[in-house]
mmCIF file of C-alpha atoms in Angstrom:
data_model
loop_
_atom_site.group_PDB
_atom_site.id
_atom_site.type_symbol
_atom_site.label_atom_id
_atom_site.label_comp_id
_atom_site.label_asym_id
_atom_site.label_seq_id
_atom_site.Cartn_x
_atom_site.Cartn_y
_atom_site.Cartn_z
ATOM 1 C CA MET B 1 14.016 29.672 -11.964
ATOM 2 C CA ASN B 2 11.376 31.664 -13.601
ATOM 3 C CA THR B 3 7.777 31.897 -12.968
ATOM 4 C CA GLU B 4 6.389 28.974 -15.046
ATOM 5 C CA ASP B 5 9.063 26.380 -13.679
ATOM 6 C CA LEU B 6 8.085 27.750 -10.121
ATOM 7 C CA LEU B 7 4.221 27.043 -10.774
ATOM 8 C CA LYS B 8 4.994 23.678 -12.125
ATOM 9 C CA GLU B 9 7.037 22.520 -9.051
ATOM 10 C CA ARG B 10 4.067 23.833 -7.032
ATOM 11 C CA GLY B 11 1.864 22.031 -8.918
ATOM 12 C CA ARG B 12 3.709 18.661 -8.300
ATOM 13 C CA ALA B 13 4.440 19.722 -4.643
ATOM 14 C CA ILE B 14 0.688 19.982 -4.035
ATOM 15 C CA THR B 15 -0.104 16.594 -6.043
ATOM 16 C CA ARG B 16 2.585 14.586 -3.884
ATOM 17 C CA THR B 17 1.124 16.216 -0.828
ATOM 18 C CA ALA B 18 -2.664 15.399 -1.735
ATOM 19 C CA ILE B 19 -1.574 11.881 -2.571
ATOM 20 C CA VAL B 20 0.060 11.036 0.445
ATOM 21 C CA GLY B 21 -2.670 12.928 2.299
ATOM 22 C CA ALA B 22 -5.373 10.811 0.507
ATOM 23 C CA ALA B 23 -3.527 7.396 1.231
ATOM 24 C CA ALA B 24 -3.280 8.488 4.952
ATOM 25 C CA ASN B 25 -6.828 9.278 5.188
ATOM 26 C CA ALA B 26 -8.134 6.579 3.148
ATOM 27 C CA VAL B 27 -6.378 3.865 5.830
ATOM 28 C CA MET B 28 -7.432 6.317 8.884
ATOM 29 C CA SER B 29 -11.181 6.489 7.884
ATOM 30 C CA VAL B 30 -11.298 2.541 7.254
ATOM 31 C CA PHE B 31 -9.537 1.840 10.609
ATOM 32 C CA LYS B 32 -11.707 4.280 12.586
ATOM 33 C CA ILE B 33 -15.021 3.517 11.383
ATOM 34 C CA ALA B 34 -14.711 -0.175 11.544
ATOM 35 C CA ILE B 35 -12.886 0.124 15.201
ATOM 36 C CA GLY B 36 -15.997 2.455 16.338
ATOM 37 C CA TYR B 37 -18.599 0.498 14.979
ATOM 38 C CA SER B 38 -17.150 -2.612 16.799
ATOM 39 C CA ALA B 39 -16.265 -0.965 19.899
ATOM 40 C CA ASN B 40 -19.774 1.096 19.829
ATOM 41 C CA SER B 41 -17.740 4.533 19.905
ATOM 42 C CA GLN B 42 -19.776 7.393 18.329
ATOM 43 C CA ALA B 43 -16.677 9.728 18.457
ATOM 44 C CA LEU B 44 -14.390 7.013 16.881
ATOM 45 C CA VAL B 45 -16.975 6.819 14.343
ATOM 46 C CA ALA B 46 -17.552 10.494 13.557
ATOM 47 C CA ASP B 47 -13.636 10.970 13.418
ATOM 48 C CA GLY B 48 -13.795 8.394 10.989
ATOM 49 C CA ILE B 49 -16.103 10.218 9.036
ATOM 50 C CA HIS B 50 -14.163 13.403 9.217
ATOM 51 C CA SER B 51 -11.141 11.475 7.902
ATOM 52 C CA LEU B 52 -13.447 10.144 4.966
ATOM 53 C CA SER B 53 -14.320 13.945 4.097
ATOM 54 C CA ASP B 54 -10.396 14.689 4.383
ATOM 55 C CA LEU B 55 -10.000 12.001 1.778
ATOM 56 C CA ALA B 56 -12.709 13.639 -0.552
ATOM 57 C CA SER B 57 -11.199 17.085 -0.065
ATOM 58 C CA ASP B 58 -7.648 15.327 -1.201
ATOM 59 C CA ALA B 59 -9.544 13.815 -4.232
ATOM 60 C CA MET B 60 -11.022 17.560 -5.232
ATOM 61 C CA VAL B 61 -7.356 19.070 -4.790
ATOM 62 C CA LEU B 62 -6.061 16.426 -7.256
ATOM 63 C CA VAL B 63 -8.692 17.573 -9.918
ATOM 64 C CA VAL B 64 -8.334 21.097 -9.191
ATOM 65 C CA ILE B 65 -4.759 21.362 -9.350
ATOM 66 C CA ARG B 66 -4.600 19.957 -13.057
ATOM 67 C CA ILE B 67 -7.368 22.206 -13.958
ATOM 68 C CA ALA B 68 -5.966 25.472 -12.206
ATOM 69 C CA ARG B 69 -2.418 25.079 -14.131
ATOM 70 C CA ASP B 70 -4.140 25.355 -17.602
ATOM 71 C CA GLU B 71 -3.006 28.321 -19.368
ATOM 72 C CA ALA B 72 -5.431 31.213 -20.428
ATOM 73 C CA ASP B 73 -7.908 30.549 -22.886
ATOM 74 C CA ASP B 74 -10.978 32.635 -24.570
ATOM 75 C CA GLU B 75 -13.275 31.856 -21.801
ATOM 76 C CA HIS B 76 -10.749 32.059 -18.963
ATOM 77 C CA PRO B 77 -8.599 35.111 -20.120
ATOM 78 C CA TYR B 78 -6.606 35.323 -16.652
ATOM 79 C CA GLY B 79 -6.066 31.437 -16.587
ATOM 80 C CA HIS B 80 -7.722 28.650 -14.478
ATOM 81 C CA ALA B 81 -6.060 29.541 -11.053
ATOM 82 C CA ARG B 82 -9.525 30.816 -9.443
ATOM 83 C CA PHE B 83 -10.653 27.124 -9.805
ATOM 84 C CA GLU B 84 -8.773 26.693 -6.406
ATOM 85 C CA THR B 85 -10.558 29.456 -4.832
ATOM 86 C CA VAL B 86 -13.989 27.691 -5.899
ATOM 87 C CA ALA B 87 -12.602 24.343 -4.374
ATOM 88 C CA THR B 88 -11.873 25.789 -1.246
ATOM 89 C CA LEU B 89 -15.242 27.359 -0.777
ATOM 90 C CA ILE B 90 -16.863 23.973 -1.941
ATOM 91 C CA LEU B 91 -14.380 22.106 0.642
ATOM 92 C CA GLY B 92 -15.561 24.344 3.440
ATOM 93 C CA LEU B 93 -19.291 23.584 2.718
ATOM 94 C CA LEU B 94 -18.634 20.080 2.698
ATOM 95 C CA LEU B 95 -16.994 20.258 6.061
ATOM 96 C CA LEU B 96 -19.999 22.354 7.456
ATOM 97 C CA LEU B 97 -22.172 19.562 6.217
ATOM 98 C CA VAL B 98 -20.160 16.779 7.787
ATOM 99 C CA ALA B 99 -20.051 18.692 11.059
ATOM 100 C CA GLY B 100 -23.864 19.330 10.837
ATOM 101 C CA GLY B 101 -24.526 15.973 10.129
ATOM 102 C CA ILE B 102 -22.388 14.820 13.428
ATOM 103 C CA VAL B 103 -24.026 17.448 15.522
ATOM 104 C CA VAL B 104 -27.512 16.344 14.473
ATOM 105 C CA ASP B 105 -26.547 12.808 15.235
ATOM 106 C CA ALA B 106 -25.002 13.710 18.752
ATOM 107 C CA GLY B 107 -28.078 15.723 19.819
ATOM 108 C CA GLU B 108 -30.036 12.801 18.990
ATOM 109 C CA ARG B 109 -28.482 10.700 21.065
ATOM 110 C CA ILE B 110 -27.717 13.141 23.974
ATOM 111 C CA LEU B 111 -31.771 13.538 24.242
ATOM 112 C CA ASP B 112 -32.045 9.491 24.114
ATOM 113 C CA PRO B 113 -29.800 8.438 26.861
ATOM 114 C CA GLU B 114 -30.466 5.047 26.535
ATOM 115 C CA THR B 115 -29.347 4.877 22.939
ATOM 116 C CA LEU B 116 -25.733 6.066 24.463
ATOM 117 C CA ALA B 117 -23.014 3.119 24.117
ATOM 118 C CA ARG B 118 -20.365 2.669 26.722
ATOM 119 C CA PRO B 119 -17.305 2.340 24.691
ATOM 120 C CA GLY B 120 -14.588 0.088 26.325
ATOM 121 C CA PHE B 121 -10.843 -0.600 26.057
ATOM 122 C CA LEU B 122 -11.134 -1.603 22.200
ATOM 123 C CA ALA B 123 -12.187 2.169 21.710
ATOM 124 C CA LEU B 124 -9.700 3.758 23.581
ATOM 125 C CA SER B 125 -6.957 1.299 21.887
ATOM 126 C CA GLY B 126 -8.197 2.182 18.535
ATOM 127 C CA ALA B 127 -8.242 6.225 19.375
ATOM 128 C CA ALA B 128 -4.692 5.972 20.726
ATOM 129 C CA VAL B 129 -3.330 4.233 17.490
#
């Protein structure tokens, strides 16, 4: 198998993985956020938001993999593969922003203990699923 065929197969494998990941993250984020709100579970809502950010990263991977496999042109004489590196940096920043939001929200809740909810069996069941 030559290099071009290997790159095409790599692109197809990444695309399949991103589509399966996106479907799983979509289902998990809706489930976790819905159960988290219903059960007053901040942790489950935060985990659902994290799954939502993973869904955004899956979408970005699908876009970037199409750009990265383009041939070299006048503006990009070495090809477009470096777009994957740029996307990785953007995804890292996105995850830092999500984590920062979760930390701020958790900090506010810790400073005001009366606002802390006491999740029950529904939250535990949702987390187990």
